[in-house]
Short mmCIF file of C-alpha atoms in Angstrom, two decimals:
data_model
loop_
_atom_site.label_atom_id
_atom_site.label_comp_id
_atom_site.label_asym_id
_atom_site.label_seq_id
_atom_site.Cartn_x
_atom_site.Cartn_y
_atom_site.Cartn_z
CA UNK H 692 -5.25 76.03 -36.40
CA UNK H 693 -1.76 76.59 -35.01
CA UNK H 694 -1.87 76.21 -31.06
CA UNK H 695 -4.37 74.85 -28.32
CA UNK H 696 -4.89 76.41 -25.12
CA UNK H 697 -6.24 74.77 -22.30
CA UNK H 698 -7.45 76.55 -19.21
CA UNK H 699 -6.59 76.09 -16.32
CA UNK H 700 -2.76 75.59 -16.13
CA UNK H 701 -2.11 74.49 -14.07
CA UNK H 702 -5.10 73.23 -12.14
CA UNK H 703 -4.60 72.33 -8.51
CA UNK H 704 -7.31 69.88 -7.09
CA UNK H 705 -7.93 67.43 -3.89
CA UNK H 706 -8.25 63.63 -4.34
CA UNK H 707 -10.92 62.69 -5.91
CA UNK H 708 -12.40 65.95 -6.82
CA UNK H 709 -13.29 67.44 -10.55
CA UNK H 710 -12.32 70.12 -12.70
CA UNK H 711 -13.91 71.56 -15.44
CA UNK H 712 -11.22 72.27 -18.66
CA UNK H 713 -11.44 74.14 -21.64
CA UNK H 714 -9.65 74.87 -25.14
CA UNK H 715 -9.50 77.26 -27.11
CA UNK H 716 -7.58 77.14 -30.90
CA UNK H 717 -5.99 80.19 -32.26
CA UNK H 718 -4.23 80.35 -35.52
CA UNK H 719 -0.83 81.91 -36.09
CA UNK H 720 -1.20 85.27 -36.01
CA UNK H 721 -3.74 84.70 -32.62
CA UNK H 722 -7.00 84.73 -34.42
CA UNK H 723 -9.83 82.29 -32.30
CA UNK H 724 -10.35 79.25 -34.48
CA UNK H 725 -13.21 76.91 -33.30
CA UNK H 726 -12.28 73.54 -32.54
CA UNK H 727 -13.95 70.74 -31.03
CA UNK H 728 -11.10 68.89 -29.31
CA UNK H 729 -10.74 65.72 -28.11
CA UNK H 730 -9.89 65.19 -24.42
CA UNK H 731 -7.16 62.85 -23.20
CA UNK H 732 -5.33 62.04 -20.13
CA UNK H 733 -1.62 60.37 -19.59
CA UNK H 734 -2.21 59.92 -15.60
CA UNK H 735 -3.16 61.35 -12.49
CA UNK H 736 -6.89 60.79 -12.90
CA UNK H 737 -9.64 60.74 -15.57
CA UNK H 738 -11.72 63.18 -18.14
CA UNK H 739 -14.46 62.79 -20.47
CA UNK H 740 -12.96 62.90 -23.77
CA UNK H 741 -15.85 64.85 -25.36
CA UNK H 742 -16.47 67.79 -22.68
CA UNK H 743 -13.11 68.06 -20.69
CA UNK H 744 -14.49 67.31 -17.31
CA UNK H 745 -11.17 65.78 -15.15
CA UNK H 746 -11.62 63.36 -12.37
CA UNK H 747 -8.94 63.51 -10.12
CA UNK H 748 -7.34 60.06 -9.06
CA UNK H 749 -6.22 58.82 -5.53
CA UNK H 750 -2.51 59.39 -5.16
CA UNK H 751 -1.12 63.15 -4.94
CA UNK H 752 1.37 64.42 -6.50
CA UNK H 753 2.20 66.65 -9.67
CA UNK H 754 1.21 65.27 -13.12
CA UNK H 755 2.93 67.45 -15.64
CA UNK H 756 1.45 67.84 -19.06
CA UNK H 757 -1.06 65.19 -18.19
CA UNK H 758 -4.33 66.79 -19.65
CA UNK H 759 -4.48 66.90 -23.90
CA UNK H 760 -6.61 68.31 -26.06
CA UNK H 761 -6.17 67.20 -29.74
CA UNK H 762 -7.91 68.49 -33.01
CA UNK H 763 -6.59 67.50 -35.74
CA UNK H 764 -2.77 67.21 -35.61
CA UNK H 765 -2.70 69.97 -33.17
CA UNK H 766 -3.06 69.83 -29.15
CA UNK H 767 -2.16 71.43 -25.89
CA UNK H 768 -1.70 70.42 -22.75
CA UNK H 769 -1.66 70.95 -19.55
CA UNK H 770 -0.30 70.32 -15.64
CA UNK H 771 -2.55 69.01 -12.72
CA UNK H 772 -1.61 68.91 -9.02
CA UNK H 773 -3.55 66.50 -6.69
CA UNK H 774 -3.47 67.27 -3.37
CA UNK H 775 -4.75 64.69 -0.63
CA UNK H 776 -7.97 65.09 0.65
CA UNK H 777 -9.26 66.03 4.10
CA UNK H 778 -7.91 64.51 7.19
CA UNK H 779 -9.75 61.10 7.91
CA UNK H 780 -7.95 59.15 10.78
CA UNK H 781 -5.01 59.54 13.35
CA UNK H 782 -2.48 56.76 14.00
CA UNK H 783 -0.40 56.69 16.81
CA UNK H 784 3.09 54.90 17.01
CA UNK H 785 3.63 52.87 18.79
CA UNK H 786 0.29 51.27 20.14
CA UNK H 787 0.23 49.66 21.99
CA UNK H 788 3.45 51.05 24.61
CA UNK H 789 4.70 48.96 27.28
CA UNK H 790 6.66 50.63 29.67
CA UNK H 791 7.65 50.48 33.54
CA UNK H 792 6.42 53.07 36.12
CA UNK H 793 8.03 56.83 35.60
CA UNK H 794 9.71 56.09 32.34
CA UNK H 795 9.09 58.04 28.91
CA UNK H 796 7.78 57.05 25.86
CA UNK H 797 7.77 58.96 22.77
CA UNK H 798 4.65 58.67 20.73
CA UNK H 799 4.04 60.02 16.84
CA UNK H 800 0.59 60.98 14.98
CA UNK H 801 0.11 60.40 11.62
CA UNK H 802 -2.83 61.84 9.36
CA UNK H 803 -3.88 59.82 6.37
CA UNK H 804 -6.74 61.04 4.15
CA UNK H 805 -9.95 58.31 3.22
CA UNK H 806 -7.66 57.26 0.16
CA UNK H 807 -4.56 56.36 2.64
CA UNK H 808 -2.58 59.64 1.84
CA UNK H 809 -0.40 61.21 4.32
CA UNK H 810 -2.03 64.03 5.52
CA UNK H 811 0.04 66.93 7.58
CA UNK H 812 -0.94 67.50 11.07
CA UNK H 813 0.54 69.52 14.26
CA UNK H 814 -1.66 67.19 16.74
CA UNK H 815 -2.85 68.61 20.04
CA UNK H 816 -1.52 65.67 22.92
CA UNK H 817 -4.01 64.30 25.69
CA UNK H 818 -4.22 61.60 28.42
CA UNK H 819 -8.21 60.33 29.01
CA UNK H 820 -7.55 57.24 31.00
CA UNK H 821 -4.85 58.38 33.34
CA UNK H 822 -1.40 55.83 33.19
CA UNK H 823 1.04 59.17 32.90
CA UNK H 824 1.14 62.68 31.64
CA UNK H 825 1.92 63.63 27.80
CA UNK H 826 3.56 67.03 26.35
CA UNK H 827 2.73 68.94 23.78
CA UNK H 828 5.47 67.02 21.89
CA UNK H 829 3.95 63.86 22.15
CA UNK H 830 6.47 62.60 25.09
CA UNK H 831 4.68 60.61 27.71
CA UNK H 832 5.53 60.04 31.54
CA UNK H 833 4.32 57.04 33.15
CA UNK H 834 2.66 57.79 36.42
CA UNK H 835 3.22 55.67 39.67
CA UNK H 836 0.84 52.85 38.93
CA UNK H 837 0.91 50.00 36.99
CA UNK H 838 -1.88 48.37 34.93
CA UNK H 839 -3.26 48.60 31.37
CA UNK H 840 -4.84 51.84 30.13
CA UNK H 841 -6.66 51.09 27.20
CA UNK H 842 -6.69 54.28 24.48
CA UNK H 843 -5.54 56.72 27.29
CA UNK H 844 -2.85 58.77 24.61
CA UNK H 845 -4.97 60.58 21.98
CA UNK H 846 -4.03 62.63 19.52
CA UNK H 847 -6.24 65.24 18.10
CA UNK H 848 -6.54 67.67 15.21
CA UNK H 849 -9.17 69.77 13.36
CA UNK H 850 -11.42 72.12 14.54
CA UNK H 851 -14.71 71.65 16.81
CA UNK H 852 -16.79 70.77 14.49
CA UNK H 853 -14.57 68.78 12.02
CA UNK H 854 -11.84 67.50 14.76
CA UNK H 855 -10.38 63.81 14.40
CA UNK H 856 -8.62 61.65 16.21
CA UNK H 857 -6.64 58.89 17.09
CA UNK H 858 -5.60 56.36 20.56
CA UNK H 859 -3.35 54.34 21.40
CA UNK H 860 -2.89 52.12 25.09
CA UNK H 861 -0.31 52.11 27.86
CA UNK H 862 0.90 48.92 30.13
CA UNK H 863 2.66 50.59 32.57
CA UNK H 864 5.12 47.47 34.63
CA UNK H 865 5.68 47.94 37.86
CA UNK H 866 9.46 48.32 39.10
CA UNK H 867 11.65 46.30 40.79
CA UNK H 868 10.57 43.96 43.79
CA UNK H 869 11.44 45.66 47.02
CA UNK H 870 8.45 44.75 49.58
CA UNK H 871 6.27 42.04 50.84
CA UNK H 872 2.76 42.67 52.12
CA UNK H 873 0.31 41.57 53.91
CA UNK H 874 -2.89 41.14 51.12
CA UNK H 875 -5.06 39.36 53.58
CA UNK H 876 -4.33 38.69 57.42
CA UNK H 877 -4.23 34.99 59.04
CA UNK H 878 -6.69 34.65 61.32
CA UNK H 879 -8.98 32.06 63.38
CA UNK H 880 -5.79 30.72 65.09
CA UNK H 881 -6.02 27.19 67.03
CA UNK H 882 -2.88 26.07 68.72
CA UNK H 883 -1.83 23.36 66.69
CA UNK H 884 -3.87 23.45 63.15
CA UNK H 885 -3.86 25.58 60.38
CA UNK H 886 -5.51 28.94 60.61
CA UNK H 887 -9.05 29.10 59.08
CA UNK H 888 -8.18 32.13 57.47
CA UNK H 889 -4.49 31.46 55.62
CA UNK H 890 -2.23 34.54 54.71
CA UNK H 891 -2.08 36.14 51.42
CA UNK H 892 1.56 37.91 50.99
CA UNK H 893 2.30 40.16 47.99
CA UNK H 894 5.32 41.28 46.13
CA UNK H 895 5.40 44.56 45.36
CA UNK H 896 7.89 47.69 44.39
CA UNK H 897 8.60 50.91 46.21
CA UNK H 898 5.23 52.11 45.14
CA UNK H 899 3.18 49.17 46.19
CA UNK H 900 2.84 48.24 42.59
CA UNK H 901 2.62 43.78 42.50
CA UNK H 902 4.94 42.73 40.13
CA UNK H 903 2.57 40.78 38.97
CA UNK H 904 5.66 39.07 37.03
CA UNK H 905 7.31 37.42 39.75
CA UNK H 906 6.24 33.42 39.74
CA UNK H 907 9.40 32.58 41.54
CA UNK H 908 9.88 34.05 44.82
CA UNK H 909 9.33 32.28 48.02
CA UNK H 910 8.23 33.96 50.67
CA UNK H 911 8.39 31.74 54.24
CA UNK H 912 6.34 32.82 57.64
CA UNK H 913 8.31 32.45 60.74
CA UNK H 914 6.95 32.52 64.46
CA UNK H 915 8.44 35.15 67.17
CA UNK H 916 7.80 35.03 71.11
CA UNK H 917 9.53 34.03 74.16
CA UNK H 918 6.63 31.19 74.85
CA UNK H 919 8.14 28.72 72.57
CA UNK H 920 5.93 29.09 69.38
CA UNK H 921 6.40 26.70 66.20
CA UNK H 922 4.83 26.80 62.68
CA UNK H 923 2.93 24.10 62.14
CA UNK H 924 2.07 23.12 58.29
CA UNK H 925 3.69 24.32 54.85
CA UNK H 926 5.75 27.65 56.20
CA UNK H 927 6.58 28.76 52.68
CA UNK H 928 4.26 29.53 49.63
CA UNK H 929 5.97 30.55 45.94
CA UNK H 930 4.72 33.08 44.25
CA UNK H 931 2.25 33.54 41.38
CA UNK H 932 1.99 36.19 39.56
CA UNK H 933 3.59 38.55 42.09
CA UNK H 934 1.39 36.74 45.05
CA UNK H 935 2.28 34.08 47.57
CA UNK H 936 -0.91 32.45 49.06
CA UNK H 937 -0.37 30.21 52.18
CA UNK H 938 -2.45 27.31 52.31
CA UNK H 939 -1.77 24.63 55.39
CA UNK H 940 -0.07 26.87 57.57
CA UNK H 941 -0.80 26.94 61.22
CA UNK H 942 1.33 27.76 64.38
CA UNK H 943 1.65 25.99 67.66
CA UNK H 944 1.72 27.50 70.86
CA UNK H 945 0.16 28.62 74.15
CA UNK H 946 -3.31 29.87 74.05
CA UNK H 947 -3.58 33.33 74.83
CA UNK H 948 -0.61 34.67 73.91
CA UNK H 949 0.25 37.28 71.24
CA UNK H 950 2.76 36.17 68.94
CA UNK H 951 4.12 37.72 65.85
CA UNK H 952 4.73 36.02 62.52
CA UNK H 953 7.28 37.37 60.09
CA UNK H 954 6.96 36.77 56.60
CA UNK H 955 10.12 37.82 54.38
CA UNK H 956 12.40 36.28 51.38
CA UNK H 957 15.87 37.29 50.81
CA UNK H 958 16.53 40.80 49.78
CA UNK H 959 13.02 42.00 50.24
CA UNK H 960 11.43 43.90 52.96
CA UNK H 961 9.19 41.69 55.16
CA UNK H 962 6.10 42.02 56.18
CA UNK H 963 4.50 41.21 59.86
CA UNK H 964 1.50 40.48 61.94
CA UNK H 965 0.20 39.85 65.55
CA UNK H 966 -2.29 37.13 66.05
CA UNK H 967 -3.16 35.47 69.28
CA UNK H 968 -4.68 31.13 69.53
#
């Protein structure tokens, strides 16, 4: 026996999967010499030492020379590849994405196999729960409202029958304060007392979004007419969480009449309403 030859080389297999090798001895001048070699492996998986079956391991990459087959003093070897195995999950980065209304976010997809493998994709980009609008790049718009939209990117890849994919969820902030608004109008006025129903005042953007962030600003209600009209009760109400609820307030004045409150902070457009005791 002068050389081993083991077949395939080199042998190209998935995670995980098996490969059948074989040896065959010649002698120096190429003559078949029967051998019953003995099967070893230096990495990259496993193989029954008596019939040459290989067992791929978990982590791809090239193993050169890995797979032996000895008789004697003799052996060959030879090279395996392991490839990662089919695509198992999608993860998007980053997830989740905070961002404020009409602003961009760039979002990635990354394919791992079941063993944790890095698995190449070209991912096909998709809104489901509205918040924006994504390109085929992965670049997202957020739309004109704010709120939480919960796995609204997805990323997809595969075919119909075999397609994965992965989520990932939006906050979308709303902009800068720019408006008050009436929420809920005071009514059941009585000249003198608070009105049964008490005002409800929001702060909001250009886009009517509440900044639901705002616990700070105060927003006072003021009384206009030429009959003499005063507030009566707490005239100002702070904020929480982007809305100023009124409480006490009342307003004082001849029954009848129409008057008009105002209710406005500094640098903010106010809001108004008619009511009549």
């Amino acid at each position: 026996l002068a050389v081993i030859t083991i077949t395939p080389n080199p042998a190209t297999m998935a995670i995980n999967a098996t490969q059948q090798f074989t040896a065959v001895g010649k002698d120096s001048s190429g003559n078949v010499v029967a051998i019953t070699p003995v099967w070893s492996v230096v990495s990259g998986g496993t193989i029954n030492a008596t019939t040459g079956l290989f067992t791929a391991g978990t982590v791809p990459a090239t193993f050169a020379n890995t797979v032996t087959a000895t008789s004697g003093t003799i052996s060959g070897t030879a090279t395996v590849t392991v490839t990662p195995g089919a695509l198992a999950v999608i993860t998007i980065t980053p997830n989740p994405a905070t961002m404020a209304i009409n602003a961009t976010q760039q979002f990635t997809a990354a394919g791992k196999d079941a063993a944790g493998n890095v698995v190449a994709i070209t991912p096909t980009w998709t809104v489901v729960a509205s918040g924006g609008t994504i390109g085929t790049t992965g670049l997202f718009t957020a739309g004109a409202t704010a709120g939480t939209f919960t796995n609204t990117v997805k990323a997809t890849s595969g075919s119909t029958s075999g397609t994965i994919s992965g989520t990932a969820t939006v906050t979308v902030t709303p902009g800068a304060a720019s408006q008050l608004v009436l929420t809920t109008n005071a009514a059941g006025a009585v000249s003198g007392v608070a009105f049964t129903t008490q005002p409800v005042v929001a702060v909001r953007d250009s886009l009517g979004n509440t900044v639901t962030t705002d616990n700070s600003t105060v927003v006072t209600m003021t009384v206009m007419s030429t009959a003499g009209a005063t507030v009566v009760g707490a005239a100002t109400a702070t904020a929480m969480a982007g809305v100023a609820t009124f409480t006490t307030v009342g307003i004082s004045g001849t029954v009848g009449t129409s008057y008009t409150l105002t209710f406005s902070t500094n640098g903010l457009t106010s809001a108004t309403q008619s009511i009549t005791p």
